[in-house]
Amino acid sequence: MSLLEDKSQNTTPISQLGEFGLIGHLTKNIVLTHKNTVKGVGDDAAVIDIGDKYQLISTDLLVEGVHFDLAYTPLKHLGYKAVAVNVSDICAMNGEAKQITLGLAMSNRFTVEALEELYAGIHLACEHYKVDLVGGDTTSSTSGLMISITVLGEVEKNKISYRSGAKVNDLLIATGDLGAAYLGLQLLKREKELFVGNPTIQPDLTGNDYVLARQLKPEAGVKYIKILDELGIIPTSMIDISDGLSSEVLHLAKSSGVGITIYEDKIPVDYTAMNLANEFNLNPIFCALSGGEDYELLFTVSQEHYDKLKKDADFTIIGFVTDASDGNNFIANDGSSHSLTAQGWDAISKK
Ligand code: ADP
Ligand code: MG
């Protein structure tokens, strides 16, 4: 019998709670004791009062076999992505990333040269996002590579955007386009399978540079934060799209105590992603809603900003905020309304 387990108690499989249920369960009794801890668990970053500004802190962990497969992920890209996904969480608070620390665990199958490649990508991202790598920890692992990055950022106090500030009648905006990262992953998986079946086959990735870049080398939404600042817009709520549009819409709605309605015909999908979805016999809107890893920003703004935003192709108005009693809805192209779920919408099987 393990020292750590009390076998007399009933045990609960983690799958019964799911990721968000588990986090909620484990963190529900946390009591914040410091006056300068402004926001703990529950947003894209924690918020600390450091005087004239807020400091933002967020951690992301990437695990080999779970978040990446080295059969098709170049280590340099992986290093870049590990930094970018952390910077993305600072963007989601309307902030600016400043420093990172880096935890690394690797098994003995990794060579110094391989780790140099990983670091080349990390350095490139640090340069690109103007972030200082200021520390970390290094240890061995029995099961491959793990990269844990903690990012520190800053935001002016009056400019912070939480997940919780969406107001009824606000507009819902997505940056860039959605679904491409998921399609990039499907392509890489398909080529890997073909390769395993016949190692003499060369991967056929031509014409798909965009979706591959979206999967392998995503960018954080720093440019969007800058544009919003220039336009004088502070989102009433914001989150980054790491788990798929529908999951993030539900997070904003729940945190803000509102309902959100989105429209199928407004969801931005790149045309190369659209073509590839057809090739895979996937609904491109499903890829946007449930795919994940796009690292775009999803935010709400007051309607007064409509004219400023509609001119900029970087921003797409995809829906609006309602009373919580209206629920979270997906309006399909045929006008039918469907309840939005974390997996997408309840009519997915009717494709
Ligand atoms: P994101 O997708 O923005 O990285 P997550 O969904 O991973 O956010 O986490 C949701 C919230 O829960 C965040 O505020 C995060 O800091 C917190 N969180 C996640 N895992 C843990 C944990 N093991 N212990 C405490 N807080 C956690
Ligand atoms: Mg996030």
mmCIF file of N, CA and C in Angstrom, residues 86-205:
data_model
loop_
_atom_site.group_PDB
_atom_site.id
_atom_site.type_symbol
_atom_site.label_atom_id
_atom_site.label_comp_id
_atom_site.label_asym_id
_atom_site.label_seq_id
_atom_site.Cartn_x
_atom_site.Cartn_y
_atom_site.Cartn_z
ATOM 1 N N ASN A 86 3.004 31.395 -23.354
ATOM 2 C CA ASN A 86 3.017 32.117 -22.069
ATOM 3 C C ASN A 86 2.770 33.603 -22.276
ATOM 4 N N VAL A 87 3.421 34.172 -23.265
ATOM 5 C CA VAL A 87 3.209 35.597 -23.566
ATOM 6 C C VAL A 87 1.733 35.830 -23.886
ATOM 7 N N SER A 88 1.115 34.846 -24.552
ATOM 8 C CA SER A 88 -0.295 34.945 -24.915
ATOM 9 C C SER A 88 -1.176 35.175 -23.677
ATOM 10 N N ASP A 89 -0.872 34.505 -22.580
ATOM 11 C CA ASP A 89 -1.666 34.679 -21.355
ATOM 12 C C ASP A 89 -1.510 36.082 -20.767
ATOM 13 N N ILE A 90 -0.358 36.699 -20.971
ATOM 14 C CA ILE A 90 -0.169 38.091 -20.505
ATOM 15 C C ILE A 90 -0.963 39.039 -21.415
ATOM 16 N N CYS A 91 -0.942 38.764 -22.731
ATOM 17 C CA CYS A 91 -1.765 39.550 -23.670
ATOM 18 C C CYS A 91 -3.235 39.490 -23.257
ATOM 19 N N ALA A 92 -3.668 38.309 -22.827
ATOM 20 C CA ALA A 92 -5.078 38.122 -22.462
ATOM 21 C C ALA A 92 -5.507 38.970 -21.268
ATOM 22 N N MET A 93 -4.524 39.532 -20.554
ATOM 23 C CA MET A 93 -4.831 40.463 -19.449
ATOM 24 C C MET A 93 -4.636 41.908 -19.916
ATOM 25 N N ASN A 94 -4.393 42.082 -21.225
ATOM 26 C CA ASN A 94 -4.081 43.403 -21.807
ATOM 27 C C ASN A 94 -2.724 43.922 -21.328
ATOM 28 N N GLY A 95 -1.821 43.004 -20.997
ATOM 29 C CA GLY A 95 -0.518 43.389 -20.442
ATOM 30 C C GLY A 95 0.647 43.137 -21.382
ATOM 31 N N GLU A 96 1.827 43.423 -20.867
ATOM 32 C CA GLU A 96 3.067 43.282 -21.633
ATOM 33 C C GLU A 96 3.993 42.328 -20.888
ATOM 34 N N ALA A 97 4.467 41.284 -21.571
ATOM 35 C CA ALA A 97 5.369 40.322 -20.928
ATOM 36 C C ALA A 97 6.751 40.943 -20.748
ATOM 37 N N LYS A 98 7.402 40.635 -19.652
ATOM 38 C CA LYS A 98 8.727 41.226 -19.362
ATOM 39 C C LYS A 98 9.810 40.175 -19.106
ATOM 40 N N GLN A 99 9.493 39.180 -18.303
ATOM 41 C CA GLN A 99 10.494 38.163 -17.952
ATOM 42 C C GLN A 99 9.869 36.765 -17.994
ATOM 43 N N ILE A 100 10.734 35.762 -18.185
ATOM 44 C CA ILE A 100 10.289 34.367 -17.986
ATOM 45 C C ILE A 100 11.316 33.620 -17.143
ATOM 46 N N THR A 101 10.829 32.604 -16.435
ATOM 47 C CA THR A 101 11.732 31.576 -15.904
ATOM 48 C C THR A 101 11.345 30.262 -16.570
ATOM 49 N N LEU A 102 12.307 29.342 -16.642
ATOM 50 C CA LEU A 102 12.155 28.155 -17.478
ATOM 51 C C LEU A 102 12.540 26.905 -16.710
ATOM 52 N N GLY A 103 11.599 26.006 -16.513
ATOM 53 C CA GLY A 103 11.883 24.711 -15.903
ATOM 54 C C GLY A 103 11.980 23.656 -16.987
ATOM 55 N N LEU A 104 13.006 22.825 -16.905
ATOM 56 C CA LEU A 104 13.271 21.847 -17.959
ATOM 57 C C LEU A 104 13.530 20.486 -17.325
ATOM 58 N N ALA A 105 12.831 19.457 -17.806
ATOM 59 C CA ALA A 105 13.150 18.086 -17.398
ATOM 60 C C ALA A 105 13.315 17.262 -18.663
ATOM 61 N N MET A 106 14.405 16.482 -18.741
ATOM 62 C CA MET A 106 14.591 15.672 -19.960
ATOM 63 C C MET A 106 15.224 14.326 -19.625
ATOM 64 N N SER A 107 14.888 13.345 -20.449
ATOM 65 C CA SER A 107 15.473 12.015 -20.274
ATOM 66 C C SER A 107 16.835 11.999 -20.960
ATOM 67 N N ASN A 108 17.582 10.922 -20.721
ATOM 68 C CA ASN A 108 18.962 10.886 -21.227
ATOM 69 C C ASN A 108 19.059 10.641 -22.724
ATOM 70 N N ARG A 109 17.928 10.504 -23.412
ATOM 71 C CA ARG A 109 18.018 10.364 -24.874
ATOM 72 C C ARG A 109 18.256 11.712 -25.549
ATOM 73 N N PHE A 110 18.136 12.805 -24.814
ATOM 74 C CA PHE A 110 18.397 14.129 -25.391
ATOM 75 C C PHE A 110 19.881 14.466 -25.329
ATOM 76 N N THR A 111 20.392 15.003 -26.436
ATOM 77 C CA THR A 111 21.796 15.395 -26.481
ATOM 78 C C THR A 111 21.914 16.889 -26.181
ATOM 79 N N VAL A 112 23.108 17.318 -25.914
ATOM 80 C CA VAL A 112 23.365 18.745 -25.693
ATOM 81 C C VAL A 112 22.939 19.540 -26.926
ATOM 82 N N GLU A 113 23.249 18.965 -28.103
ATOM 83 C CA GLU A 113 22.915 19.663 -29.357
ATOM 84 C C GLU A 113 21.398 19.842 -29.507
ATOM 85 N N ALA A 114 20.652 18.819 -29.092
ATOM 86 C CA ALA A 114 19.190 18.908 -29.185
ATOM 87 C C ALA A 114 18.686 20.029 -28.273
ATOM 88 N N LEU A 115 19.232 20.099 -27.078
ATOM 89 C CA LEU A 115 18.788 21.129 -26.134
ATOM 90 C C LEU A 115 19.218 22.522 -26.598
ATOM 91 N N GLU A 116 20.344 22.572 -27.316
ATOM 92 C CA GLU A 116 20.765 23.864 -27.904
ATOM 93 C C GLU A 116 19.744 24.341 -28.930
ATOM 94 N N GLU A 117 19.209 23.389 -29.694
ATOM 95 C CA GLU A 117 18.173 23.730 -30.668
ATOM 96 C C GLU A 117 16.941 24.304 -29.966
ATOM 97 N N LEU A 118 16.532 23.636 -28.884
ATOM 98 C CA LEU A 118 15.381 24.101 -28.095
ATOM 99 C C LEU A 118 15.634 25.530 -27.619
ATOM 100 N N TYR A 119 16.833 25.756 -27.124
ATOM 101 C CA TYR A 119 17.170 27.085 -26.595
ATOM 102 C C TYR A 119 17.276 28.137 -27.694
ATOM 103 N N ALA A 120 17.651 27.706 -28.890
ATOM 104 C CA ALA A 120 17.706 28.666 -30.008
ATOM 105 C C ALA A 120 16.308 29.232 -30.238
ATOM 106 N N GLY A 121 15.303 28.360 -30.175
ATOM 107 C CA GLY A 121 13.913 28.802 -30.344
ATOM 108 C C GLY A 121 13.464 29.678 -29.183
ATOM 109 N N ILE A 122 13.862 29.304 -27.983
ATOM 110 C CA ILE A 122 13.496 30.092 -26.793
ATOM 111 C C ILE A 122 14.107 31.498 -26.901
ATOM 112 N N HIS A 123 15.368 31.552 -27.288
ATOM 113 C CA HIS A 123 16.033 32.862 -27.429
ATOM 114 C C HIS A 123 15.385 33.718 -28.502
ATOM 115 N N LEU A 124 15.036 33.062 -29.607
ATOM 116 C CA LEU A 124 14.401 33.797 -30.702
ATOM 117 C C LEU A 124 13.088 34.435 -30.225
ATOM 118 N N ALA A 125 12.303 33.661 -29.498
ATOM 119 C CA ALA A 125 11.024 34.183 -28.988
ATOM 120 C C ALA A 125 11.261 35.290 -27.961
ATOM 121 N N CYS A 126 12.262 35.108 -27.112
ATOM 122 C CA CYS A 126 12.562 36.142 -26.097
ATOM 123 C C CYS A 126 12.935 37.452 -26.794
ATOM 124 N N GLU A 127 13.698 37.321 -27.870
ATOM 125 C CA GLU A 127 14.090 38.504 -28.639
ATOM 126 C C GLU A 127 12.856 39.145 -29.274
ATOM 127 N N HIS A 128 12.050 38.311 -29.915
ATOM 128 C CA HIS A 128 10.871 38.791 -30.624
ATOM 129 C C HIS A 128 9.888 39.488 -29.685
ATOM 130 N N TYR A 129 9.659 38.901 -28.518
ATOM 131 C CA TYR A 129 8.663 39.454 -27.579
ATOM 132 C C TYR A 129 9.299 40.390 -26.540
ATOM 133 N N LYS A 130 10.595 40.634 -26.686
ATOM 134 C CA LYS A 130 11.321 41.501 -25.746
ATOM 135 C C LYS A 130 11.121 41.046 -24.297
ATOM 136 N N VAL A 131 11.453 39.768 -24.097
ATOM 137 C CA VAL A 131 11.307 39.154 -22.777
ATOM 138 C C VAL A 131 12.676 38.685 -22.301
ATOM 139 N N ASP A 132 12.987 38.904 -21.022
ATOM 140 C CA ASP A 132 14.260 38.432 -20.463
ATOM 141 C C ASP A 132 14.078 37.062 -19.816
ATOM 142 N N LEU A 133 14.960 36.144 -20.154
ATOM 143 C CA LEU A 133 14.982 34.839 -19.477
ATOM 144 C C LEU A 133 15.828 34.999 -18.222
ATOM 145 N N VAL A 134 15.205 34.919 -17.048
ATOM 146 C CA VAL A 134 15.922 35.314 -15.820
ATOM 147 C C VAL A 134 16.170 34.167 -14.836
ATOM 148 N N GLY A 135 15.839 32.928 -15.219
ATOM 149 C CA GLY A 135 16.117 31.832 -14.287
ATOM 150 C C GLY A 135 15.331 30.599 -14.657
ATOM 151 N N GLY A 136 15.390 29.601 -13.780
ATOM 152 C CA GLY A 136 14.666 28.365 -14.052
ATOM 153 C C GLY A 136 15.181 27.226 -13.210
ATOM 154 N N ASP A 137 14.976 26.013 -13.722
ATOM 155 C CA ASP A 137 15.452 24.829 -13.016
ATOM 156 C C ASP A 137 15.634 23.720 -14.043
ATOM 157 N N THR A 138 16.626 22.848 -13.822
ATOM 158 C CA THR A 138 16.920 21.774 -14.774
ATOM 159 C C THR A 138 17.044 20.456 -14.029
ATOM 160 N N THR A 139 16.350 19.441 -14.546
ATOM 161 C CA THR A 139 16.420 18.141 -13.875
ATOM 162 C C THR A 139 16.214 17.028 -14.900
ATOM 163 N N SER A 140 16.442 15.795 -14.474
ATOM 164 C CA SER A 140 16.244 14.688 -15.405
ATOM 165 C C SER A 140 14.808 14.177 -15.286
ATOM 166 N N SER A 141 14.410 13.425 -16.300
ATOM 167 C CA SER A 141 13.051 12.899 -16.324
ATOM 168 C C SER A 141 13.103 11.467 -16.827
ATOM 169 N N THR A 142 12.171 10.640 -16.393
ATOM 170 C CA THR A 142 12.140 9.257 -16.880
ATOM 171 C C THR A 142 11.227 9.133 -18.088
ATOM 172 N N SER A 143 10.513 10.208 -18.404
ATOM 173 C CA SER A 143 9.549 10.088 -19.503
ATOM 174 C C SER A 143 9.591 11.291 -20.437
ATOM 175 N N GLY A 144 10.722 11.488 -21.067
ATOM 176 C CA GLY A 144 10.788 12.506 -22.106
ATOM 177 C C GLY A 144 10.970 13.918 -21.595
ATOM 178 N N LEU A 145 10.555 14.836 -22.460
ATOM 179 C CA LEU A 145 10.851 16.254 -22.247
ATOM 180 C C LEU A 145 9.649 16.981 -21.649
ATOM 181 N N MET A 146 9.922 17.829 -20.679
ATOM 182 C CA MET A 146 8.874 18.709 -20.114
ATOM 183 C C MET A 146 9.428 20.115 -20.017
ATOM 184 N N ILE A 147 8.623 21.068 -20.434
ATOM 185 C CA ILE A 147 9.049 22.474 -20.403
ATOM 186 C C ILE A 147 7.987 23.256 -19.632
ATOM 187 N N SER A 148 8.407 23.837 -18.537
ATOM 188 C CA SER A 148 7.472 24.648 -17.757
ATOM 189 C C SER A 148 7.985 26.085 -17.757
ATOM 190 N N ILE A 149 7.171 26.993 -18.242
ATOM 191 C CA ILE A 149 7.589 28.397 -18.264
ATOM 192 C C ILE A 149 6.647 29.225 -17.406
ATOM 193 N N THR A 150 7.233 30.091 -16.618
ATOM 194 C CA THR A 150 6.456 31.084 -15.876
ATOM 195 C C THR A 150 6.810 32.444 -16.447
ATOM 196 N N VAL A 151 5.791 33.193 -16.777
ATOM 197 C CA VAL A 151 6.015 34.511 -17.374
ATOM 198 C C VAL A 151 5.555 35.591 -16.396
ATOM 199 N N LEU A 152 6.322 36.664 -16.352
ATOM 200 C CA LEU A 152 5.947 37.848 -15.572
ATOM 201 C C LEU A 152 5.665 38.969 -16.546
ATOM 202 N N GLY A 153 4.612 39.707 -16.278
ATOM 203 C CA GLY A 153 4.275 40.837 -17.138
ATOM 204 C C GLY A 153 3.792 42.007 -16.322
ATOM 205 N N GLU A 154 3.444 43.066 -17.016
ATOM 206 C CA GLU A 154 2.952 44.272 -16.345
ATOM 207 C C GLU A 154 1.800 44.878 -17.125
ATOM 208 N N VAL A 155 0.950 45.562 -16.413
ATOM 209 C CA VAL A 155 -0.125 46.309 -17.063
ATOM 210 C C VAL A 155 -0.461 47.525 -16.198
ATOM 211 N N GLU A 156 -0.801 48.613 -16.869
ATOM 212 C CA GLU A 156 -1.264 49.773 -16.098
ATOM 213 C C GLU A 156 -2.583 49.412 -15.439
ATOM 214 N N LYS A 157 -2.755 49.876 -14.225
ATOM 215 C CA LYS A 157 -3.915 49.421 -13.439
ATOM 216 C C LYS A 157 -5.249 49.694 -14.129
ATOM 217 N N ASN A 158 -5.355 50.825 -14.799
ATOM 218 C CA ASN A 158 -6.649 51.161 -15.419
ATOM 219 C C ASN A 158 -6.833 50.484 -16.767
ATOM 220 N N LYS A 159 -5.850 49.660 -17.196
ATOM 221 C CA LYS A 159 -5.976 49.015 -18.511
ATOM 222 C C LYS A 159 -6.155 47.508 -18.436
ATOM 223 N N ILE A 160 -6.178 46.964 -17.239
ATOM 224 C CA ILE A 160 -6.256 45.496 -17.134
ATOM 225 C C ILE A 160 -7.613 44.981 -17.608
ATOM 226 N N SER A 161 -7.582 43.822 -18.288
ATOM 227 C CA SER A 161 -8.830 43.144 -18.686
ATOM 228 C C SER A 161 -8.872 41.775 -18.017
ATOM 229 N N TYR A 162 -9.895 41.571 -17.219
ATOM 230 C CA TYR A 162 -10.123 40.252 -16.622
ATOM 231 C C TYR A 162 -11.087 39.463 -17.509
ATOM 232 N N ARG A 163 -11.275 38.182 -17.169
ATOM 233 C CA ARG A 163 -12.306 37.411 -17.871
ATOM 234 C C ARG A 163 -13.700 37.859 -17.434
ATOM 235 N N SER A 164 -13.767 38.587 -16.348
ATOM 236 C CA SER A 164 -15.042 38.761 -15.640
ATOM 237 C C SER A 164 -15.800 40.056 -15.901
ATOM 238 N N GLY A 165 -15.351 40.896 -16.855
ATOM 239 C CA GLY A 165 -15.979 42.221 -16.962
ATOM 240 C C GLY A 165 -16.978 42.412 -18.091
ATOM 241 N N ALA A 166 -17.340 41.337 -18.811
ATOM 242 C CA ALA A 166 -18.264 41.498 -19.949
ATOM 243 C C ALA A 166 -19.623 41.994 -19.475
ATOM 244 N N LYS A 167 -20.183 42.954 -20.231
ATOM 245 C CA LYS A 167 -21.484 43.549 -19.870
ATOM 246 C C LYS A 167 -22.513 43.235 -20.959
ATOM 247 N N VAL A 168 -23.778 43.139 -20.556
ATOM 248 C CA VAL A 168 -24.865 42.882 -21.502
ATOM 249 C C VAL A 168 -24.799 43.918 -22.628
ATOM 250 N N ASN A 169 -24.979 43.460 -23.857
ATOM 251 C CA ASN A 169 -24.916 44.266 -25.092
ATOM 252 C C ASN A 169 -23.503 44.549 -25.604
ATOM 253 N N ASP A 170 -22.476 44.155 -24.854
ATOM 254 C CA ASP A 170 -21.114 44.286 -25.386
ATOM 255 C C ASP A 170 -20.977 43.457 -26.671
ATOM 256 N N LEU A 171 -20.026 43.853 -27.515
ATOM 257 C CA LEU A 171 -19.703 43.072 -28.713
ATOM 258 C C LEU A 171 -18.630 42.049 -28.367
ATOM 259 N N LEU A 172 -18.696 40.873 -29.002
ATOM 260 C CA LEU A 172 -17.667 39.843 -28.811
ATOM 261 C C LEU A 172 -16.771 39.823 -30.050
ATOM 262 N N ILE A 173 -15.464 39.933 -29.840
ATOM 263 C CA ILE A 173 -14.510 40.038 -30.945
ATOM 264 C C ILE A 173 -13.477 38.914 -30.871
ATOM 265 N N ALA A 174 -13.142 38.341 -32.024
ATOM 266 C CA ALA A 174 -12.010 37.413 -32.108
ATOM 267 C C ALA A 174 -10.957 38.049 -33.006
ATOM 268 N N THR A 175 -9.684 37.873 -32.653
ATOM 269 C CA THR A 175 -8.606 38.373 -33.509
ATOM 270 C C THR A 175 -8.242 37.294 -34.536
ATOM 271 N N GLY A 176 -7.595 37.707 -35.619
ATOM 272 C CA GLY A 176 -7.028 36.776 -36.607
ATOM 273 C C GLY A 176 -8.045 35.792 -37.144
ATOM 274 N N ASP A 177 -7.621 34.526 -37.255
ATOM 275 C CA ASP A 177 -8.532 33.483 -37.721
ATOM 276 C C ASP A 177 -8.371 32.244 -36.852
ATOM 277 N N LEU A 178 -9.360 31.365 -36.943
ATOM 278 C CA LEU A 178 -9.435 30.238 -36.001
ATOM 279 C C LEU A 178 -9.476 28.889 -36.718
ATOM 280 N N GLY A 179 -9.031 27.859 -36.019
ATOM 281 C CA GLY A 179 -9.140 26.485 -36.532
ATOM 282 C C GLY A 179 -7.908 25.988 -37.266
ATOM 283 N N ALA A 180 -7.032 26.910 -37.696
ATOM 284 C CA ALA A 180 -5.894 26.506 -38.533
ATOM 285 C C ALA A 180 -4.879 25.656 -37.762
ATOM 286 N N ALA A 181 -4.661 25.972 -36.498
ATOM 287 C CA ALA A 181 -3.666 25.211 -35.720
ATOM 288 C C ALA A 181 -4.081 23.747 -35.590
ATOM 289 N N TYR A 182 -5.375 23.529 -35.400
ATOM 290 C CA TYR A 182 -5.899 22.156 -35.283
ATOM 291 C C TYR A 182 -5.713 21.410 -36.605
ATOM 292 N N LEU A 183 -5.966 22.101 -37.703
ATOM 293 C CA LEU A 183 -5.808 21.462 -39.011
ATOM 294 C C LEU A 183 -4.340 21.182 -39.304
ATOM 295 N N GLY A 184 -3.459 22.082 -38.864
ATOM 296 C CA GLY A 184 -2.016 21.835 -39.001
ATOM 297 C C GLY A 184 -1.623 20.553 -38.281
ATOM 298 N N LEU A 185 -2.201 20.369 -37.108
ATOM 299 C CA LEU A 185 -1.912 19.165 -36.317
ATOM 300 C C LEU A 185 -2.433 17.908 -37.022
ATOM 301 N N GLN A 186 -3.629 17.989 -37.595
ATOM 302 C CA GLN A 186 -4.177 16.822 -38.310
ATOM 303 C C GLN A 186 -3.273 16.433 -39.480
ATOM 304 N N LEU A 187 -2.747 17.455 -40.149
ATOM 305 C CA LEU A 187 -1.856 17.210 -41.285
ATOM 306 C C LEU A 187 -0.569 16.519 -40.827
ATOM 307 N N LEU A 188 0.011 17.025 -39.749
ATOM 308 C CA LEU A 188 1.258 16.443 -39.234
ATOM 309 C C LEU A 188 1.030 15.000 -38.773
ATOM 310 N N LYS A 189 -0.101 14.757 -38.147
ATOM 311 C CA LYS A 189 -0.409 13.394 -37.685
ATOM 312 C C LYS A 189 -0.595 12.444 -38.866
ATOM 313 N N ARG A 190 -1.259 12.940 -39.916
ATOM 314 C CA ARG A 190 -1.484 12.102 -41.104
ATOM 315 C C ARG A 190 -0.146 11.723 -41.744
ATOM 316 N N GLU A 191 0.737 12.720 -41.870
ATOM 317 C CA GLU A 191 2.026 12.437 -42.511
ATOM 318 C C GLU A 191 2.868 11.506 -41.656
ATOM 319 N N LYS A 192 2.745 11.646 -40.331
ATOM 320 C CA LYS A 192 3.498 10.755 -39.442
ATOM 321 C C LYS A 192 3.028 9.310 -39.630
ATOM 322 N N GLU A 193 1.722 9.110 -39.715
ATOM 323 C CA GLU A 193 1.176 7.772 -39.890
ATOM 324 C C GLU A 193 1.626 7.143 -41.207
ATOM 325 N N LEU A 194 1.611 7.969 -42.264
ATOM 326 C CA LEU A 194 2.058 7.465 -43.569
ATOM 327 C C LEU A 194 3.528 7.080 -43.504
ATOM 328 N N PHE A 195 4.304 7.903 -42.783
ATOM 329 C CA PHE A 195 5.737 7.661 -42.671
ATOM 330 C C PHE A 195 6.012 6.376 -41.897
ATOM 331 N N VAL A 196 5.266 6.172 -40.796
ATOM 332 C CA VAL A 196 5.444 4.963 -39.987
ATOM 333 C C VAL A 196 5.101 3.737 -40.834
ATOM 334 N N GLY A 197 4.060 3.864 -41.677
ATOM 335 C CA GLY A 197 3.644 2.766 -42.550
ATOM 336 C C GLY A 197 4.669 2.485 -43.648
ATOM 337 N N ASN A 198 5.313 3.536 -44.117
ATOM 338 C CA ASN A 198 6.285 3.380 -45.203
ATOM 339 C C ASN A 198 7.352 4.481 -45.105
ATOM 340 N N PRO A 199 8.464 4.167 -44.412
ATOM 341 C CA PRO A 199 9.470 5.191 -44.118
ATOM 342 C C PRO A 199 10.129 5.808 -45.342
ATOM 343 N N THR A 200 9.930 5.230 -46.534
ATOM 344 C CA THR A 200 10.558 5.835 -47.714
ATOM 345 C C THR A 200 9.721 7.004 -48.251
ATOM 346 N N ILE A 201 8.491 7.122 -47.773
ATOM 347 C CA ILE A 201 7.623 8.211 -48.239
ATOM 348 C C ILE A 201 8.112 9.543 -47.686
ATOM 349 N N GLN A 202 8.191 10.528 -48.537
ATOM 350 C CA GLN A 202 8.516 11.887 -48.085
ATOM 351 C C GLN A 202 7.221 12.590 -47.686
ATOM 352 N N PRO A 203 7.249 13.346 -46.610
ATOM 353 C CA PRO A 203 6.012 14.024 -46.224
ATOM 354 C C PRO A 203 5.555 15.004 -47.295
ATOM 355 N N ASP A 204 4.236 15.011 -47.543
ATOM 356 C CA ASP A 204 3.686 15.937 -48.531
ATOM 357 C C ASP A 204 2.988 17.077 -47.787
ATOM 358 N N LEU A 205 3.750 18.127 -47.542
ATOM 359 C CA LEU A 205 3.210 19.234 -46.760
ATOM 360 C C LEU A 205 3.079 20.498 -47.608
#
